[in-house]
XYZ file of C-alpha atoms in Angstrom:
561
model
C -17.242 14.303 -19.455
C -13.868 14.104 -21.233
C -11.431 11.652 -19.620
C -8.495 13.749 -20.847
C -9.765 16.867 -19.096
C -10.378 14.977 -15.835
C -6.869 13.517 -16.092
C -5.358 16.998 -16.496
C -7.290 18.360 -13.499
C -6.208 15.456 -11.292
C -2.528 15.670 -12.260
C -2.356 19.447 -11.801
C -3.957 19.238 -8.329
C -1.638 16.485 -7.142
C 1.421 18.291 -8.570
C 0.499 21.417 -6.623
C 0.019 19.270 -3.523
C 3.597 17.997 -3.791
C 5.209 21.290 -4.733
C 3.425 23.427 -2.135
C 1.624 21.467 0.590
C 4.258 18.768 1.110
C 6.996 21.418 1.382
C 4.976 23.226 4.066
C 4.432 20.018 6.072
C 8.084 18.953 5.721
C 9.519 22.333 6.766
C 6.977 23.708 9.253
C 5.377 20.642 10.846
C 7.798 17.695 10.743
C 10.826 20.005 10.334
C 12.950 17.443 8.528
C 16.629 17.885 9.349
C 19.258 17.019 6.703
C 21.903 16.650 9.452
C 19.951 14.174 11.599
C 21.742 10.794 11.727
C 19.234 8.280 10.449
C 18.985 4.669 11.726
C 20.239 3.447 8.307
C 23.641 4.936 9.239
C 23.447 4.347 12.977
C 22.608 0.631 12.684
C 23.927 -0.184 9.230
C 24.185 -3.953 8.825
C 23.958 -4.554 5.064
C 20.769 -6.608 5.465
C 17.881 -4.493 6.765
C 19.606 -1.212 7.661
C 21.111 0.088 4.409
C 21.514 3.795 3.509
C 19.861 4.035 0.108
C 19.700 6.469 -2.792
C 16.372 8.306 -2.441
C 15.268 7.384 -6.001
C 15.880 3.682 -5.360
C 14.201 3.934 -1.942
C 11.253 5.729 -3.506
C 10.876 2.819 -5.896
C 10.893 0.354 -3.010
C 8.452 2.326 -0.879
C 6.080 3.187 -3.706
C 5.764 -0.304 -5.207
C 5.558 -1.916 -1.774
C 2.568 0.215 -0.775
C 0.942 0.183 -4.181
C 0.138 -3.492 -4.730
C -3.171 -4.200 -6.441
C -5.221 -2.181 -3.979
C -4.962 1.262 -5.701
C -6.330 -0.501 -8.807
C -8.966 -2.684 -7.180
C -10.481 -0.149 -4.738
C -11.095 2.731 -7.199
C -12.219 0.345 -9.944
C -14.897 -0.991 -7.548
C -15.875 2.378 -6.029
C -16.851 3.910 -9.382
C -20.106 1.971 -9.004
C -21.257 5.103 -7.075
C -20.149 7.306 -9.972
C -16.793 8.666 -11.072
C -16.963 12.010 -9.198
C -16.906 10.685 -5.599
C -14.041 8.323 -6.386
C -12.103 11.087 -8.195
C -12.511 13.624 -5.387
C -11.519 11.153 -2.636
C -8.425 9.941 -4.559
C -7.150 13.459 -5.359
C -8.010 15.176 -2.068
C -7.107 12.123 -0.006
C -3.683 11.865 -1.684
C -2.894 15.542 -1.035
C -4.211 16.044 2.490
C -4.286 12.507 3.947
C -1.924 9.982 2.328
C 1.084 12.228 1.772
C 0.977 13.597 5.309
C 0.452 10.120 6.731
C 3.235 8.389 4.770
C 5.866 11.110 5.272
C 4.859 11.340 8.948
C 5.161 7.596 9.550
C 8.705 7.617 8.090
C 9.652 10.663 10.160
C 8.207 9.251 13.405
C 10.037 5.929 12.910
C 13.380 7.547 11.942
C 13.192 9.747 15.040
C 12.760 6.578 17.168
C 15.518 4.231 15.900
C 13.376 2.905 12.994
C 10.860 1.255 15.305
C 7.673 0.019 13.656
C 4.502 2.011 14.268
C 3.255 -0.812 16.530
C 6.348 -0.831 18.682
C 6.448 2.959 18.637
C 2.942 3.033 20.093
C 4.274 1.471 23.272
C 6.707 4.336 23.739
C 4.398 7.167 22.749
C 1.021 5.950 24.005
C 1.429 2.942 26.334
C 1.941 -0.822 26.570
C -1.778 -1.655 26.458
C -2.264 0.323 23.284
C 0.795 -1.345 21.767
C -0.598 -4.821 22.435
C -3.903 -4.005 20.795
C -2.259 -2.167 17.911
C 0.062 -5.088 17.161
C -2.957 -7.362 16.785
C -4.563 -4.957 14.290
C -1.288 -4.738 12.380
C -0.951 -8.523 12.256
C -4.497 -8.871 10.909
C -3.838 -6.335 8.146
C -0.618 -8.076 7.107
C -2.301 -11.473 7.209
C -5.106 -10.227 4.966
C -2.727 -8.525 2.500
C -0.384 -11.472 2.125
C -3.101 -14.140 1.856
C -5.276 -12.164 -0.516
C -2.580 -10.853 -2.822
C -1.370 -14.406 -3.299
C -4.867 -15.289 -4.525
C -4.981 -12.234 -6.764
C -1.654 -12.998 -8.430
C -2.491 -16.705 -8.794
C -5.798 -15.908 -10.528
C -4.110 -13.388 -12.837
C -1.566 -16.017 -13.917
C -4.298 -18.649 -14.364
C -6.442 -16.277 -16.429
C -3.626 -14.559 -18.329
C -0.899 -17.143 -19.088
C 0.822 -14.550 -21.310
C 1.767 -12.678 -18.102
C 3.598 -15.588 -16.422
C 6.933 -15.122 -18.227
C 7.279 -11.392 -17.451
C 6.031 -11.790 -13.847
C 8.659 -14.367 -12.940
C 11.277 -13.049 -15.307
C 11.151 -9.724 -13.461
C 12.731 -11.470 -10.427
C 15.818 -12.408 -12.510
C 16.013 -8.837 -13.835
C 15.814 -7.489 -10.299
C 18.627 -9.780 -9.042
C 20.904 -8.575 -11.860
C 19.959 -4.932 -11.289
C 20.673 -5.340 -7.548
C 24.189 -6.528 -8.241
C 24.811 -3.733 -10.769
C 23.673 -1.068 -8.295
C 25.303 -2.487 -5.158
C 28.632 -3.293 -6.838
C 28.562 0.107 -8.548
C 29.383 -1.583 -11.857
C 27.473 0.996 -13.864
C 25.685 4.258 -12.965
C 22.084 4.357 -11.760
C 20.674 5.940 -14.949
C 22.244 3.208 -17.074
C 20.991 0.489 -14.722
C 17.530 2.022 -14.879
C 17.444 1.890 -18.692
C 18.764 -1.695 -18.726
C 16.162 -2.857 -16.177
C 13.189 -1.189 -17.853
C 14.164 -2.367 -21.322
C 14.629 -5.946 -20.071
C 11.274 -5.883 -18.275
C 9.373 -4.566 -21.286
C 11.105 -7.063 -23.540
C 9.678 -9.796 -21.300
C 6.227 -8.170 -21.483
C 6.488 -8.080 -25.290
C 7.571 -11.730 -25.400
C 4.816 -12.846 -22.992
C 2.067 -13.350 -25.619
C 4.450 -15.461 -27.707
C 5.382 -17.729 -24.782
C 2.207 -18.297 -22.741
C 2.759 -20.549 -19.706
C -0.404 -22.341 -18.589
C -0.464 -24.114 -15.214
C -2.332 -27.420 -15.524
C -5.769 -27.507 -13.927
C -4.496 -30.117 -11.443
C -0.964 -30.874 -10.168
C -0.337 -33.700 -7.672
C -3.958 -33.563 -6.551
C -3.959 -29.800 -6.076
C -5.564 -27.181 -8.304
C -3.315 -25.038 -10.470
C -4.406 -22.005 -8.458
C -3.201 -23.654 -5.214
C 0.156 -24.538 -6.745
C 0.725 -20.926 -7.758
C -0.141 -19.791 -4.228
C 2.412 -22.205 -2.732
C 5.097 -21.083 -5.178
C 4.371 -17.441 -4.401
C 4.775 -17.956 -0.665
C 7.958 -19.949 -1.230
C 9.363 -17.059 -3.228
C 8.128 -14.409 -0.753
C 9.687 -16.312 2.128
C 13.085 -16.437 0.433
C 12.820 -12.773 -0.589
C 11.941 -11.692 2.940
C 15.218 -12.958 4.424
C 17.599 -11.862 1.623
C 19.439 -8.562 2.144
C 17.202 -5.696 0.938
C 19.757 -4.537 -1.644
C 19.835 -7.920 -3.355
C 16.181 -8.321 -4.409
C 13.670 -6.115 -2.539
C 15.145 -2.730 -3.468
C 15.986 -3.389 -7.152
C 12.702 -5.256 -7.793
C 10.693 -2.430 -6.310
C 12.776 0.234 -8.078
C 12.402 -1.330 -11.531
C 8.687 -1.925 -10.894
C 8.326 1.712 -9.947
C 9.919 2.763 -13.241
C 7.820 0.370 -15.271
C 4.710 1.719 -13.563
C 5.513 5.243 -14.716
C 6.169 3.972 -18.226
C 2.846 2.097 -18.033
C 1.102 5.226 -16.733
C 2.616 7.294 -19.538
C 1.259 4.769 -22.044
C -2.191 4.877 -20.402
C -2.169 8.669 -20.050
C -0.914 9.039 -23.651
C -3.695 6.813 -24.916
C -6.290 8.791 -22.968
C -4.912 12.084 -24.282
C -4.882 10.888 -27.927
C -8.207 8.982 -27.855
C -9.893 11.455 -25.462
C -12.666 8.964 -24.584
C -15.870 9.987 -22.921
C -16.577 8.776 -19.392
C -19.569 6.511 -20.102
C -20.122 5.931 -16.369
C -22.414 8.444 -14.646
C -20.885 11.302 -12.587
C -23.147 10.321 -9.674
C -24.761 6.929 -10.027
C -28.276 7.002 -8.604
C -29.174 3.687 -10.223
C -26.865 1.370 -8.273
C -27.549 -2.377 -8.341
C -29.653 -3.898 -5.588
C -27.636 -4.629 -2.447
C -25.086 -1.884 -3.033
C -24.205 -0.260 0.326
C -24.439 3.488 0.850
C -21.684 5.716 -0.463
C -21.139 7.145 3.030
C -19.128 5.752 4.741
C -18.204 2.823 2.451
C -16.445 4.956 -0.186
C -13.719 5.874 2.321
C -12.896 2.247 3.152
C -13.403 0.844 -0.346
C -10.723 3.205 -1.694
C -7.848 2.948 0.789
C -4.595 2.706 -1.169
C -4.728 5.617 -3.524
C -6.211 7.995 -0.923
C -4.834 6.849 2.470
C -3.946 3.415 3.736
C -2.725 2.051 7.079
C -0.569 -0.465 5.236
C 1.575 2.471 4.078
C 2.470 3.211 7.685
C 3.633 -0.363 8.176
C 5.964 -0.134 5.161
C 7.101 3.397 6.076
C 8.032 2.409 9.605
C 8.938 -1.212 8.872
C 11.382 -1.184 5.940
C 11.575 2.349 4.469
C 12.755 4.036 7.702
C 15.609 1.493 7.946
C 16.944 2.589 4.520
C 16.476 6.374 4.626
C 19.802 8.073 3.848
C 18.796 11.602 4.944
C 15.753 12.635 6.961
C 14.848 15.183 4.289
C 14.455 12.302 1.828
C 11.225 11.406 3.693
C 9.374 14.086 1.717
C 10.321 12.643 -1.680
C 10.019 8.988 -0.620
C 6.860 9.279 1.476
C 4.778 12.111 0.052
C 5.819 11.622 -3.585
C 5.264 7.894 -3.119
C 1.677 8.712 -2.161
C 1.433 10.954 -5.267
C 2.558 8.039 -7.437
C -0.117 5.814 -5.965
C -2.711 8.542 -6.440
C -1.752 8.708 -10.121
C -2.250 4.943 -10.434
C -5.688 5.185 -8.791
C -6.601 8.087 -11.064
C -5.749 5.918 -14.086
C -7.844 3.062 -12.663
C -10.857 5.378 -12.290
C -10.500 6.729 -15.853
C -10.135 3.392 -17.632
C -12.863 1.795 -15.490
C -15.247 4.570 -16.569
C -14.082 5.302 -20.111
C -12.833 1.906 -21.278
C -16.249 0.742 -22.414
C -18.122 1.384 -25.643
C -21.401 2.356 -23.953
C -23.145 2.862 -20.630
C -24.851 -0.474 -21.142
C -21.496 -2.244 -21.402
C -20.333 -0.444 -18.243
C -23.465 -1.471 -16.335
C -22.962 -5.091 -17.466
C -19.546 -5.006 -15.796
C -20.891 -3.317 -12.652
C -23.936 -5.505 -12.161
C -23.338 -5.876 -8.405
C -21.227 -4.238 -5.703
C -17.697 -5.729 -5.714
C -17.685 -6.135 -9.494
C -15.056 -4.427 -11.650
C -11.701 -4.388 -9.875
C -8.672 -5.707 -11.736
C -10.832 -7.097 -14.565
C -12.312 -3.650 -15.316
C -8.833 -2.118 -15.146
C -7.268 -4.623 -17.547
C -10.169 -4.760 -20.020
C -10.917 -1.041 -19.926
C -7.242 -0.109 -20.107
C -6.581 -2.491 -23.000
C -9.553 -0.957 -24.853
C -8.191 2.582 -24.366
C -4.562 1.664 -25.274
C -5.643 -0.322 -28.373
C -7.874 2.426 -29.719
C -5.624 5.310 -28.631
C -2.165 3.995 -29.563
C -2.956 1.081 -31.885
C -1.144 -1.458 -29.685
C -2.519 -4.985 -30.109
C -5.198 -5.592 -27.487
C -3.601 -8.806 -26.219
C -0.282 -6.992 -25.685
C -2.015 -4.131 -23.907
C -3.902 -6.587 -21.680
C -0.612 -8.376 -20.897
C 1.070 -5.089 -20.023
C -1.683 -4.112 -17.551
C -1.914 -7.639 -16.101
C 1.840 -7.672 -15.465
C 1.592 -4.186 -13.893
C -1.065 -5.416 -11.447
C 0.663 -8.728 -10.730
C 4.123 -7.183 -10.179
C 2.756 -4.630 -7.720
C 0.861 -7.278 -5.834
C 4.040 -9.341 -5.755
C 6.213 -6.539 -4.428
C 3.641 -5.904 -1.746
C 3.798 -9.580 -0.769
C 7.619 -9.385 -0.601
C 7.456 -6.456 1.795
C 4.346 -7.683 3.632
C 5.939 -11.013 4.559
C 9.126 -9.244 5.690
C 6.963 -6.962 7.844
C 5.098 -9.927 9.285
C 8.457 -11.474 10.143
C 9.335 -8.215 11.959
C 6.110 -8.493 13.954
C 7.029 -11.996 15.182
C 10.554 -10.782 16.024
C 9.129 -7.823 17.961
C 6.848 -10.210 19.865
C 9.960 -12.237 20.628
C 11.506 -9.066 22.117
C 8.364 -8.124 24.057
C 7.722 -11.594 25.500
C 11.393 -12.590 25.876
C 11.397 -15.498 23.424
C 14.947 -15.607 21.941
C 14.092 -18.196 19.279
C 11.365 -15.952 17.861
C 13.821 -13.063 17.415
C 15.744 -14.977 14.732
C 14.839 -14.236 11.087
C 14.319 -17.847 9.916
C 11.850 -19.019 12.660
C 9.986 -15.688 12.427
C 9.705 -16.070 8.606
C 8.421 -19.627 8.937
C 5.801 -18.444 11.433
C 4.756 -15.688 9.013
C 4.431 -18.118 6.112
C 2.693 -20.679 8.316
C -0.048 -18.309 9.483
C -0.688 -17.142 5.922
C -0.936 -20.708 4.625
C -3.135 -21.672 7.554
C -5.570 -18.933 6.576
C -5.265 -19.645 2.854
C -5.750 -23.414 2.986
C -7.296 -23.883 6.437
C -10.198 -21.504 5.769
C -10.228 -21.795 1.985
C -9.732 -25.514 1.528
C -7.655 -27.099 -1.197
C -8.003 -24.080 -3.471
C -5.990 -21.854 -1.081
C -8.373 -18.902 -1.349
C -9.046 -18.581 2.381
C -7.746 -15.037 2.498
C -10.792 -13.913 0.585
C -13.028 -14.944 3.494
C -11.783 -12.120 5.762
C -11.145 -9.683 2.895
C -14.481 -7.840 3.447
C -12.950 -6.478 6.679
C -9.699 -5.354 5.067
C -10.900 -1.869 4.138
C -12.141 -0.996 7.615
C -9.200 -2.629 9.433
C -6.698 -0.955 7.106
C -8.279 2.495 7.508
C -8.426 2.022 11.265
C -4.672 1.380 11.176
C -4.139 4.606 9.215
C -6.138 6.578 11.775
C -4.184 5.074 14.653
C -0.871 5.850 12.897
C -1.966 9.460 12.569
C -2.792 9.404 16.285
C 0.751 8.377 17.184
C 2.158 11.097 14.924
C -0.182 13.663 16.470
C 0.872 12.730 19.997
C 4.532 13.187 18.973
C 3.750 16.617 17.512
C 1.936 17.681 20.658
C 4.880 16.561 22.792
C 7.177 18.684 20.610
C 4.774 21.633 20.805
C 4.211 21.745 17.064
C 0.956 22.345 15.172
C -1.168 19.217 15.305
C -4.229 20.124 13.200
C -2.686 18.905 9.943
C -2.750 15.352 11.289
C -5.551 15.617 13.864
C -8.306 16.625 11.418
C -7.554 13.803 8.898
C -7.425 11.238 11.715
C -10.757 12.390 13.209
C -12.451 12.136 9.823
C -10.871 8.752 9.136
C -11.764 7.222 12.507
C -15.325 8.473 12.184
C -15.797 6.910 8.712
C -14.091 3.696 9.837
C -16.186 3.202 12.958
C -19.378 3.968 10.999
C -18.329 1.429 8.346
C -17.595 -1.224 11.039
C -21.031 -0.688 12.576
C -22.698 -0.879 9.152
C -20.830 -4.112 8.400
C -21.992 -5.571 11.719
C -25.587 -5.285 10.448
C -24.637 -6.818 7.095
C -22.788 -9.796 8.603
C -25.623 -10.416 11.072
C -28.201 -10.361 8.265
C -26.042 -12.792 6.272
C -25.610 -14.990 9.367
C -21.876 -14.768 8.817
C -20.947 -15.107 12.469
C -17.226 -15.523 11.871
C -16.922 -12.095 10.236
C -19.402 -10.715 12.743
C -17.137 -11.782 15.615
C -14.014 -10.479 13.862
C -15.764 -7.186 13.175
C -16.572 -6.815 16.878
C -12.928 -7.520 17.769
C -11.697 -4.833 15.360
C -14.344 -2.360 16.536
C -13.478 -2.890 20.230
C -9.776 -2.574 19.392
C -10.463 0.724 17.609
C -12.345 2.134 20.608
C -9.736 0.965 23.147
C -6.759 2.315 21.221
C -8.571 5.603 20.512
C -9.267 6.018 24.247
C -5.653 5.169 25.120
C -4.438 7.705 22.543
C -6.837 10.358 23.751
C -5.468 9.925 27.280
C -1.890 10.013 25.947
C -2.706 13.141 23.960
C -4.003 14.867 27.067
C -0.976 13.718 29.073
C 1.523 14.934 26.453
C -0.209 18.275 26.104
C 0.209 18.771 29.845
C 3.890 17.721 29.651
C 4.546 19.928 26.642
C 3.143 22.956 28.447
C 5.843 22.500 31.102
C 8.699 21.941 28.673
C 10.552 24.099 26.157
C 9.235 24.054 22.582
C 10.920 21.971 19.885
C 11.927 19.243 22.356
C 13.298 17.017 19.603
């Protein structure tokens, strides 16, 4: 199968999804109102609530939700063959992720920018909110702890990427001032930022920065993790316009430049997908495609973490309600395009099927390594770019997205602690600094408490990320569905995706119970049971709320906005 043809099919389908399906959902289901006063204007404070240009906000939202997951998940899932991964990414982006992301922004904006966890208390009930907040906290804990490990390993393995990864922070600070102070126009700022970022990427191979194997008794990997959390903690309390928005915006632009490079290389080289369409010769121990495909590929098809970003930071910066379509749905399209690229290079970036099988010798193999090596192979042979430069480009792309996700993830975790301070009447916890220290402390406790001196403790609970994350996406769709029922609007466009997602997630949790029991991994077994029970309890609460709101809606006038 030609990679270029598959690329064309995927891009055309996702483009039609945005042009046609997203317009229908925005106008007929969510009924986005350009005159609705958004929380960014109602509560404007210059720190968290900041009315933002939709292109800049798209950059923030997209790069915050992207992270490394839309690369890692698809590049692992191709072990079952390229066709299942391709279909789930494309169809999931169009009918699941876009509807979910736009809906989460809309639901939060219509409720004073409350997070999806807090919103559950209003829409469903206090018991559901308490359970939901625990699930949200677990997802954020996993994301922050694991992405710190991912970035640290990338910088240890690819020292040529260190300069552009950290230099991008300086570029973002300058860009933030240029945009906020209105010193130059947005197009000019965009060009300046992208050129500066790619200059750093080009210089990276000439100035490799290698962390020593041991520093003050700690491994180099652990030192990078501590530095990353120090940076993320500072970034999480700075005003969003100063670092978070410009960093995400520039990263969003560089992703599209990177994707154009990848897509151009694929079009010119037109490599063959050496991986099988359906792989019937999977390595021993590989779990079944159903239901694991739908939790292995989360970001890039649908992801609960998107709902946290949409209702946690994005909704506080939305200038007009109608911008939710561009920011939310098109943000999902951007992530789908990244996942599509990951699938193509992970299946066509090898000289032969034997080389591909050597990479995918066991389930969980591939991931970022397959993306970087396969992508560098395609770019080098398609465009003639030196392979080390191509590898640096793709490594920086993965590291920057993981970093922007950490920035937002830690800010969201701080919001969770502040919301708990509101719920349980703890004034000290409502303040940004104590809440941020609690967020960092829990992440470090997991990283070093469970992982030892290496700081890789987040990887211990990572096997549950896919199921917990998809459970969160299903529950977010439940909240949106309940709101639609209350407003007497069509609910099937969110109800059908959530039913499918909850079914796959619960099946995956049950399957993992057997796996953890067989491995005698009683810690993950217990955590799996907690997540499974939480899923059932929240689903029952939401079902009761759905029934209650249908009865109330029948007695009210339609369109009770």
